[in-house]
mmCIF file of C-alpha atoms in Angstrom:
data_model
loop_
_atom_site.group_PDB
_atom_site.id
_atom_site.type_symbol
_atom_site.label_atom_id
_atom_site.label_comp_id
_atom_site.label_asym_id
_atom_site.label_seq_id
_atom_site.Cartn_x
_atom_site.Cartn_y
_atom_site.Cartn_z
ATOM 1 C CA UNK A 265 -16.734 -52.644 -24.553
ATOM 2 C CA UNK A 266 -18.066 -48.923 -24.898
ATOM 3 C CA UNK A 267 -21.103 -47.956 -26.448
ATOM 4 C CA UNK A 268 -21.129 -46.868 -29.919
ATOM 5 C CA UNK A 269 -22.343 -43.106 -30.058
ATOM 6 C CA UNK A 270 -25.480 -42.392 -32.261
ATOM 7 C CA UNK A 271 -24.648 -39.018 -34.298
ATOM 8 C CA UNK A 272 -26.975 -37.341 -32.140
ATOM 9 C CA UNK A 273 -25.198 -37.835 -28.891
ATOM 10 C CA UNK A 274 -22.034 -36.556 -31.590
ATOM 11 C CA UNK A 275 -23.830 -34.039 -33.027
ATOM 12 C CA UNK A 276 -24.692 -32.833 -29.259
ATOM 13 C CA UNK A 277 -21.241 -33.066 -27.924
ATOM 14 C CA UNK A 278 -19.577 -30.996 -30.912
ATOM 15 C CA UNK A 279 -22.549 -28.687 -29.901
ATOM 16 C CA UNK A 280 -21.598 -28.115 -26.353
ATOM 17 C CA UNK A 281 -17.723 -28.285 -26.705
ATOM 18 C CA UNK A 282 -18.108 -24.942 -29.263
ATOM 19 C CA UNK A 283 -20.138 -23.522 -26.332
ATOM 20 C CA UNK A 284 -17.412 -24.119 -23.916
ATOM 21 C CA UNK A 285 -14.728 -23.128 -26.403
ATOM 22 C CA UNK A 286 -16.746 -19.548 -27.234
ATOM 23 C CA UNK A 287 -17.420 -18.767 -23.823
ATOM 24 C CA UNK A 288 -13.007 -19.292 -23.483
ATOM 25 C CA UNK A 289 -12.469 -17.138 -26.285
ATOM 26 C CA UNK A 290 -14.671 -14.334 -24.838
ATOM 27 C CA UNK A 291 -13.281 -14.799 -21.239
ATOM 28 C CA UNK A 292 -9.418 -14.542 -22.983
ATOM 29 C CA UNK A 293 -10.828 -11.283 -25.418
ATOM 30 C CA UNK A 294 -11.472 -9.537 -22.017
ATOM 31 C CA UNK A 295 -8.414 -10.524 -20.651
ATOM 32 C CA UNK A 296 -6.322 -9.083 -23.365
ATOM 33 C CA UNK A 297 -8.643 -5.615 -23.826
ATOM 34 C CA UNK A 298 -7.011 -2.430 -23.130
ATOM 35 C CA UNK A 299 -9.679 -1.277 -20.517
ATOM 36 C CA UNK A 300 -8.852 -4.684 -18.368
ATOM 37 C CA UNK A 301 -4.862 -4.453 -19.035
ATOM 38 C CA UNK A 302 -5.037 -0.817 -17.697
ATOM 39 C CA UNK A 303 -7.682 -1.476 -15.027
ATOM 40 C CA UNK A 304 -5.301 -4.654 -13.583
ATOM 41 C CA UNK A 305 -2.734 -2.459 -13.931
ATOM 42 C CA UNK A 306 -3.910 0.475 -11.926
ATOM 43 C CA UNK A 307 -5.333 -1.548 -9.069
ATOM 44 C CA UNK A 308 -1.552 -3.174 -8.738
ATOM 45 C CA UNK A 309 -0.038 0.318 -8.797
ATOM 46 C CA UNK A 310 -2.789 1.076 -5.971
ATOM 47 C CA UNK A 311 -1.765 -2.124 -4.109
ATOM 48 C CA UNK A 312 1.263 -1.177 -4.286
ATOM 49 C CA UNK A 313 0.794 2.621 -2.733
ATOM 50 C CA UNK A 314 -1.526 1.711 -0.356
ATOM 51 C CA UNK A 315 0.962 -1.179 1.292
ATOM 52 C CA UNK A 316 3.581 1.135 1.056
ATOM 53 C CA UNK A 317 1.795 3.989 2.829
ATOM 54 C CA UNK A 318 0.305 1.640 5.425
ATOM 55 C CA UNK A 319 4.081 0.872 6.147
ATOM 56 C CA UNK A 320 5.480 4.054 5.943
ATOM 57 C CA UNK A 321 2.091 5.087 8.961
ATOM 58 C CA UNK A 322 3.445 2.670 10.932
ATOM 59 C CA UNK A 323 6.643 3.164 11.117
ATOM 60 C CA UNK A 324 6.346 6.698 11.675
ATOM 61 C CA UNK A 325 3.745 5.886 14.098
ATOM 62 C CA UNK A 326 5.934 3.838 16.336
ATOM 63 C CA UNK A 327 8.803 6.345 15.838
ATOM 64 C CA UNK A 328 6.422 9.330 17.532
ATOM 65 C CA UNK A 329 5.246 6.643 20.101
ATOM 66 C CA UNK A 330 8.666 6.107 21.325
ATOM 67 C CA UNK A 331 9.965 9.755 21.316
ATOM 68 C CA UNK A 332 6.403 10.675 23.032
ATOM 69 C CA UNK A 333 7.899 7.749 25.742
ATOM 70 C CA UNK A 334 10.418 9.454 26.136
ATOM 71 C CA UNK A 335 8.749 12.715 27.108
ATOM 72 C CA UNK A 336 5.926 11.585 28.745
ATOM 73 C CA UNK A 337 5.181 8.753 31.223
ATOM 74 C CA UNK A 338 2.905 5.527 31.292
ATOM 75 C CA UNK A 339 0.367 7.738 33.063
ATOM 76 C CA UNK A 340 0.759 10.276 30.317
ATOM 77 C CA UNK A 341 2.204 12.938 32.887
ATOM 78 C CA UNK A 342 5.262 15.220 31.407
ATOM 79 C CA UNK A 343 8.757 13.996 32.606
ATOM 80 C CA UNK A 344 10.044 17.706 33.359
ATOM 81 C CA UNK A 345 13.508 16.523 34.045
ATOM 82 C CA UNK A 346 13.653 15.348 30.018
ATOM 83 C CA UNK A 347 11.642 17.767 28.896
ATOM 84 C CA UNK A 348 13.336 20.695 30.488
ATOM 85 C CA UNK A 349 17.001 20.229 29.289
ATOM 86 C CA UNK A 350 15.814 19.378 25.998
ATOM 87 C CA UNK A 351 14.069 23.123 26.071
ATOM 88 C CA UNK A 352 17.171 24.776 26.766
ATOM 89 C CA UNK A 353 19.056 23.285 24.365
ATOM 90 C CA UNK A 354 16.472 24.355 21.430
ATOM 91 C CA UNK A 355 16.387 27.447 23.112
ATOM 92 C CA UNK A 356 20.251 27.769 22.994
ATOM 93 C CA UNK A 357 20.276 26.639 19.762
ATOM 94 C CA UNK A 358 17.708 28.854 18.290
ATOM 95 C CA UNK A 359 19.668 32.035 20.086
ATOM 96 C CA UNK A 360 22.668 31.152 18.362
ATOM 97 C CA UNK A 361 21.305 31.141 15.228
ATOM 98 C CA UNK A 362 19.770 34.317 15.402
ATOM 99 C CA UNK A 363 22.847 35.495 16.619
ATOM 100 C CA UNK A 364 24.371 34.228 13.720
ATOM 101 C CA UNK A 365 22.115 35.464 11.401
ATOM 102 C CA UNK A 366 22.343 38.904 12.664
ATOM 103 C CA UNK A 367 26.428 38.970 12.402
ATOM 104 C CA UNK A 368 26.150 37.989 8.601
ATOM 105 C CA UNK A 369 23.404 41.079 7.944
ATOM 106 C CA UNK A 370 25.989 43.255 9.429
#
């Protein structure tokens, strides 16, 4: 059989159980405050940026990586015979343009 509980072991147990439930209500009041609803809220949205730039470096990054492969070689010399028909045809292009460009003036 249990015990029987004095009304000072009571007494002391109603004591500590309105500790426990104070210290709850002020942990949910600064749950539910403004300044913690906007503060969660900003670090999510900055979460949220910061994985989506991290991504967006990455992929970028790996896009330059494998047009500079294309242009330049393991040893990191120039590959002239890509590089050099690519030149003229950005060259060609850009003369036909301004050759367009000067028609319409006239």
């Amino acid at each position: 059989m249990s015990e029987a509980r004095t009304p000072a072991q009571i007494e002391a147990d109603i004591a500590h159980r309105r500790q426990q439930l104070a210290a709850t209500l002020d942990e949910i009041g600064e749950r539910v405050h403004p300044k913690t609803i906007v503060g969660d809220a900003k670090a999510k949205a900055m979460s949220a940026v910061d994985r989506t730039a991290g991504r967006a470096y990455v992929s970028v990054n790996r896009a330059v990586s494998g047009v500079r492969a294309q242009f330049v070689s393991e040893e990191g010399a120039p590959r002239l015979e890509r590089i050099i028909p690519v030149a003229l045809v950005v060259v060609g292009l850009a003369g036909l343009y301004a050759m367009s460009s000067r028609r319409r003036r006239s």
